Amino acid sequence: MKLIYEGKAKRLYETEEPNEVLMEFKDDATAFNGAKKASFADKGRINKTLSVLLYEMLENEGVPTHFLRDHGENSIIVRRVEIVQIELVMRNIVAGSLAKRTGLPEGQKLRQPIIETYYKDDQLGDPLVTDEHIRELNLARPDELEKIKRSGLKVNNILTRFFGKAGLTLVDFKLEYGRLFPNKHNIVLADEISPDTCRLWDAATGAKMDKDLFRQDLGDLITGYSEILTRVQNALAS
Ligand code: TMP
């Protein structure tokens, strides 16, 4: 299989179908723009499984995504897209860089969800950018950005409600979007949705169960990720 792209947590391979790509979830984890690295056996499978379940749910709720089908232990088949070089972060509760940037206390509920856009550029360290920066950098057309933000709000509503049923608080998360091949006219949700890209706290105790376990050395990452998967599966079955 021909490797198209290797990122910090995933690999993309060509398939026989020109507009379909195999996405493999790695066990590797990085934090602080790659400065901190480790590998966790089974992380790839857990994140793949969660992404599949969440993409299926979002598709059912009318959110177009790149997801096509499951493909074994660590992989899925997705539609080929050109990734928009913007990371859309949705926040419901203060944590992470929002606490650092504003001085607001971690754990404080936001009056309204906050939408942030980051320029997906490792060399620059993924800086926060405004709509005007996005326009000047040509990262997305105004109508595309509008669509992306509207989709982000919808995804936030769906996921907040669902994780609530699973006994989890969706603190914040990151989404990426892509332009569908071959004509690149349609924007769909892409990348992954997993505890690598979402902050999830135990609704009862506030315990962190996502990648902050690794970022902040708080405990065993796989224990947290497995518990999230179990709760998601139980919530879907109930
Ligand atoms: P932040 O508080 O560090 O800005 O992170 C906001 C959310 O985005 C959090 O759920 C983690 C996620 N995230 C990623 O998925 N990838 C990244 O590179 C970063 C910095 C954050």
Short mmCIF file of C-alpha atoms and ligand atoms in Angstrom, two decimals:
data_model
loop_
_atom_site.label_atom_id
_atom_site.label_comp_id
_atom_site.label_asym_id
_atom_site.label_seq_id
_atom_site.Cartn_x
_atom_site.Cartn_y
_atom_site.Cartn_z
CA MET A 1 0.00 0.00 0.00
CA LYS A 2 1.32 3.44 -0.86
CA LEU A 3 1.67 5.79 2.08
CA ILE A 4 0.16 9.19 1.28
CA TYR A 5 0.82 10.95 4.56
CA GLU A 6 2.07 10.19 8.06
CA GLY A 7 1.05 12.42 10.94
CA LYS A 8 1.74 12.18 14.66
CA ALA A 9 -1.16 9.80 15.39
CA LYS A 10 -2.32 8.51 11.99
CA ARG A 11 -1.18 7.25 8.60
CA LEU A 12 -3.05 7.60 5.31
CA TYR A 13 -2.70 5.05 2.49
CA GLU A 14 -3.96 4.92 -1.06
CA THR A 15 -6.56 2.28 -1.96
CA GLU A 16 -7.65 0.94 -5.36
CA GLU A 17 -10.40 3.56 -5.34
CA PRO A 18 -8.92 6.97 -6.25
CA ASN A 19 -11.37 8.82 -4.01
CA GLU A 20 -11.08 6.50 -1.01
CA VAL A 21 -8.26 6.49 1.51
CA LEU A 22 -7.31 4.09 4.29
CA MET A 23 -6.77 5.86 7.61
CA GLU A 24 -4.71 3.95 10.18
CA PHE A 25 -4.75 4.97 13.84
CA LYS A 26 -1.32 4.65 15.49
CA ASP A 27 -0.60 3.81 19.13
CA ASP A 28 1.71 6.85 19.29
CA ALA A 29 0.76 9.93 21.28
CA THR A 30 2.42 13.32 21.22
CA ALA A 31 1.83 16.53 23.14
CA PHE A 32 3.12 20.10 23.03
CA ASN A 33 3.60 20.00 19.25
CA GLY A 34 5.55 16.76 19.31
CA ALA A 35 7.90 17.73 22.16
CA LYS A 36 6.52 14.93 24.36
CA LYS A 37 6.14 11.46 22.84
CA ALA A 38 5.05 8.00 23.94
CA SER A 39 3.34 4.91 22.61
CA PHE A 40 0.37 3.17 24.27
CA ALA A 41 -0.55 -0.37 23.21
CA ASP A 42 -4.20 -0.50 22.06
CA LYS A 43 -4.66 3.29 21.74
CA GLY A 44 -5.03 3.03 17.96
CA ARG A 45 -7.80 0.44 18.20
CA ILE A 46 -9.70 2.36 20.92
CA ASN A 47 -9.52 5.67 19.04
CA LYS A 48 -10.52 3.99 15.80
CA THR A 49 -13.51 2.34 17.45
CA LEU A 50 -14.64 5.58 19.11
CA SER A 51 -14.23 7.55 15.89
CA VAL A 52 -16.36 5.01 14.00
CA LEU A 53 -19.16 5.10 16.60
CA LEU A 54 -19.15 8.91 16.76
CA TYR A 55 -18.96 9.38 12.98
CA GLU A 56 -21.90 6.99 12.51
CA MET A 57 -23.90 8.93 15.08
CA LEU A 58 -23.09 12.27 13.45
CA GLU A 59 -23.98 10.97 9.98
CA ASN A 60 -27.32 9.74 11.39
CA GLU A 61 -27.92 13.23 12.76
CA GLY A 62 -27.26 14.78 9.34
CA VAL A 63 -23.63 15.87 9.69
CA PRO A 64 -21.68 14.97 6.53
CA THR A 65 -18.33 13.33 7.34
CA HIS A 66 -15.50 11.64 5.46
CA PHE A 67 -16.31 8.27 7.07
CA LEU A 68 -17.22 5.40 4.74
CA ARG A 69 -16.65 2.12 6.60
CA ASP A 70 -14.77 0.23 9.27
CA HIS A 71 -11.66 -1.64 8.13
CA GLY A 72 -10.20 -4.03 10.71
CA GLU A 73 -8.42 -3.40 14.02
CA ASN A 74 -6.85 0.02 13.57
CA SER A 75 -8.15 1.35 10.27
CA ILE A 76 -11.12 2.88 8.52
CA ILE A 77 -11.88 3.77 4.92
CA VAL A 78 -12.64 7.45 4.40
CA ARG A 79 -13.47 9.67 1.47
CA ARG A 80 -10.50 11.49 0.01
CA VAL A 81 -10.44 15.14 1.01
CA GLU A 82 -8.16 18.14 0.86
CA ILE A 83 -7.81 19.11 4.52
CA VAL A 84 -8.69 22.71 5.33
CA GLN A 85 -5.68 24.01 7.27
CA ILE A 86 -7.81 25.19 10.19
CA GLU A 87 -8.33 23.44 13.53
CA LEU A 88 -11.76 24.31 14.85
CA VAL A 89 -11.88 24.15 18.66
CA MET A 90 -15.25 24.14 20.41
CA ARG A 91 -15.31 24.86 24.14
CA ASN A 92 -18.02 24.43 26.77
CA ILE A 93 -15.90 24.63 29.92
CA VAL A 94 -12.66 26.48 30.63
CA ALA A 95 -9.55 24.29 30.32
CA GLY A 96 -6.19 24.05 28.57
CA SER A 97 -5.03 27.00 26.49
CA LEU A 98 -8.21 28.99 27.19
CA ALA A 99 -7.39 29.02 30.91
CA LYS A 100 -3.79 30.00 30.10
CA ARG A 101 -4.74 32.72 27.63
CA THR A 102 -7.51 34.36 29.64
CA GLY A 103 -6.81 33.53 33.29
CA LEU A 104 -10.33 32.12 33.63
CA PRO A 105 -10.38 29.24 36.14
CA GLU A 106 -10.30 25.69 34.82
CA GLY A 107 -13.70 24.04 35.20
CA GLN A 108 -15.75 27.22 34.89
CA LYS A 109 -18.76 26.64 32.65
CA LEU A 110 -18.88 29.04 29.70
CA ARG A 111 -22.08 31.05 29.28
CA GLN A 112 -22.11 30.08 25.61
CA PRO A 113 -19.90 27.68 23.67
CA ILE A 114 -16.75 29.36 22.36
CA ILE A 115 -15.56 28.72 18.81
CA GLU A 116 -11.86 29.15 18.11
CA THR A 117 -9.86 28.73 14.92
CA TYR A 118 -6.21 27.70 14.83
CA TYR A 119 -3.88 27.74 11.81
CA LYS A 120 -2.84 24.12 11.29
CA ASP A 121 0.89 24.67 10.88
CA ASP A 122 3.35 22.72 13.05
CA GLN A 123 6.25 25.09 12.25
CA LEU A 124 4.27 27.99 13.69
CA GLY A 125 2.91 25.86 16.56
CA ASP A 126 -0.73 26.02 15.39
CA PRO A 127 -1.44 29.67 16.36
CA LEU A 128 -4.92 31.02 17.15
CA VAL A 129 -6.15 32.98 14.12
CA THR A 130 -9.05 35.35 13.48
CA ASP A 131 -11.41 35.36 10.48
CA GLU A 132 -9.30 38.15 8.99
CA HIS A 133 -6.13 36.08 9.34
CA ILE A 134 -7.91 33.18 7.68
CA ARG A 135 -8.97 35.43 4.81
CA GLU A 136 -5.48 36.87 4.38
CA LEU A 137 -3.85 33.41 4.54
CA ASN A 138 -6.46 32.02 2.12
CA LEU A 139 -7.17 29.08 4.43
CA ALA A 140 -10.89 29.00 3.61
CA ARG A 141 -13.41 31.08 1.71
CA PRO A 142 -15.86 33.05 3.89
CA ASP A 143 -18.74 30.70 2.94
CA GLU A 144 -16.61 27.66 3.81
CA LEU A 145 -15.64 29.13 7.18
CA GLU A 146 -19.29 29.90 7.88
CA LYS A 147 -20.24 26.29 7.06
CA ILE A 148 -17.43 24.92 9.22
CA LYS A 149 -18.43 27.01 12.25
CA ARG A 150 -22.12 26.11 11.85
CA SER A 151 -21.19 22.43 11.63
CA GLY A 152 -18.97 22.77 14.72
CA LEU A 153 -21.87 24.14 16.76
CA LYS A 154 -24.13 21.32 15.59
CA VAL A 155 -21.51 18.67 16.37
CA ASN A 156 -21.05 20.24 19.80
CA ASN A 157 -24.79 19.99 20.52
CA ILE A 158 -24.98 16.35 19.41
CA LEU A 159 -21.83 15.23 21.21
CA THR A 160 -22.51 17.15 24.44
CA ARG A 161 -25.94 15.52 24.72
CA PHE A 162 -24.62 12.07 23.86
CA PHE A 163 -21.57 12.14 26.18
CA GLY A 164 -23.90 13.42 28.92
CA LYS A 165 -25.88 10.19 28.56
CA ALA A 166 -22.60 8.31 28.90
CA GLY A 167 -21.77 10.07 32.19
CA LEU A 168 -19.08 12.20 30.57
CA THR A 169 -18.68 15.97 30.39
CA LEU A 170 -17.52 17.24 27.00
CA VAL A 171 -15.22 20.08 28.06
CA ASP A 172 -13.80 20.97 24.63
CA PHE A 173 -12.69 19.33 21.41
CA LYS A 174 -10.95 19.91 18.08
CA LEU A 175 -12.42 19.27 14.64
CA GLU A 176 -10.95 19.30 11.16
CA TYR A 177 -12.75 19.64 7.85
CA GLY A 178 -11.91 18.66 4.29
CA ARG A 179 -12.96 19.49 0.75
CA LEU A 180 -14.27 16.37 -0.96
CA PHE A 181 -12.45 15.11 -4.03
CA PRO A 182 -12.65 15.34 -6.95
CA ASN A 183 -14.23 18.78 -7.28
CA LYS A 184 -13.59 20.07 -3.72
CA HIS A 185 -16.92 21.90 -3.63
CA ASN A 186 -18.31 20.14 -0.57
CA ILE A 187 -16.94 20.44 2.95
CA VAL A 188 -17.18 17.44 5.28
CA LEU A 189 -16.02 16.66 8.79
CA ALA A 190 -12.70 14.78 8.61
CA ASP A 191 -9.77 13.57 10.76
CA GLU A 192 -10.78 11.80 14.01
CA ILE A 193 -12.97 12.26 17.08
CA SER A 194 -11.35 10.53 20.03
CA PRO A 195 -9.95 11.17 23.51
CA ASP A 196 -6.83 12.46 21.70
CA THR A 197 -8.92 15.34 20.38
CA CYS A 198 -11.64 15.81 23.03
CA ARG A 199 -11.41 16.71 26.72
CA LEU A 200 -13.78 14.41 28.59
CA TRP A 201 -14.27 14.48 32.36
CA ASP A 202 -16.17 12.03 34.52
CA ALA A 203 -19.51 13.80 35.05
CA ALA A 204 -19.71 12.63 38.68
CA THR A 205 -16.14 13.27 39.92
CA GLY A 206 -14.62 15.62 37.34
CA ALA A 207 -11.75 13.16 36.82
CA LYS A 208 -9.90 13.67 33.53
CA MET A 209 -10.12 10.68 31.18
CA ASP A 210 -8.64 12.01 27.92
CA LYS A 211 -5.17 12.85 26.58
CA ASP A 212 -4.60 15.29 29.44
CA LEU A 213 -3.73 12.11 31.40
CA PHE A 214 -0.62 11.98 29.21
CA ARG A 215 -0.10 15.73 28.70
CA GLN A 216 -0.16 16.39 32.46
CA ASP A 217 1.13 12.99 33.70
CA LEU A 218 -2.08 12.38 35.64
CA GLY A 219 -2.43 8.61 35.27
CA ASP A 220 -2.75 5.70 32.88
CA LEU A 221 -4.00 6.84 29.49
CA ILE A 222 -5.39 3.47 28.40
CA THR A 223 -7.44 3.13 31.61
CA GLY A 224 -9.15 6.43 30.81
CA TYR A 225 -9.62 5.72 27.10
CA SER A 226 -11.02 2.20 27.75
CA GLU A 227 -13.49 3.57 30.27
CA ILE A 228 -14.66 6.20 27.75
CA LEU A 229 -15.15 3.48 25.11
CA THR A 230 -17.10 1.25 27.52
CA ARG A 231 -19.38 4.13 28.54
CA VAL A 232 -19.97 5.16 24.92
CA GLN A 233 -20.84 1.59 23.95
CA ASN A 234 -23.21 1.27 26.93
CA ALA A 235 -24.89 4.59 26.14
CA LEU A 236 -25.42 3.50 22.51
CA ALA A 237 -26.89 0.17 23.65
CA SER A 238 -29.33 1.74 26.12
P1 TMP B 1 -6.18 23.51 23.98
O1 TMP B 1 -6.90 23.87 25.24
O2 TMP B 1 -4.79 22.95 24.24
O3 TMP B 1 -6.17 24.63 23.00
O4 TMP B 1 -6.99 22.30 23.31
C1 TMP B 1 -8.34 22.45 22.97
C2 TMP B 1 -8.88 21.12 22.49
O5 TMP B 1 -8.30 20.73 21.27
C3 TMP B 1 -8.65 19.96 23.44
O6 TMP B 1 -9.82 19.14 23.47
C4 TMP B 1 -7.52 19.18 22.84
C5 TMP B 1 -7.66 19.46 21.37
N1 TMP B 1 -6.38 19.56 20.71
C6 TMP B 1 -6.09 18.71 19.66
O7 TMP B 1 -6.88 17.84 19.30
N2 TMP B 1 -4.89 18.85 19.03
C7 TMP B 1 -3.98 19.79 19.38
O8 TMP B 1 -2.91 19.86 18.77
C8 TMP B 1 -4.29 20.68 20.47
C9 TMP B 1 -3.33 21.74 20.90
C10 TMP B 1 -5.51 20.52 21.09
#
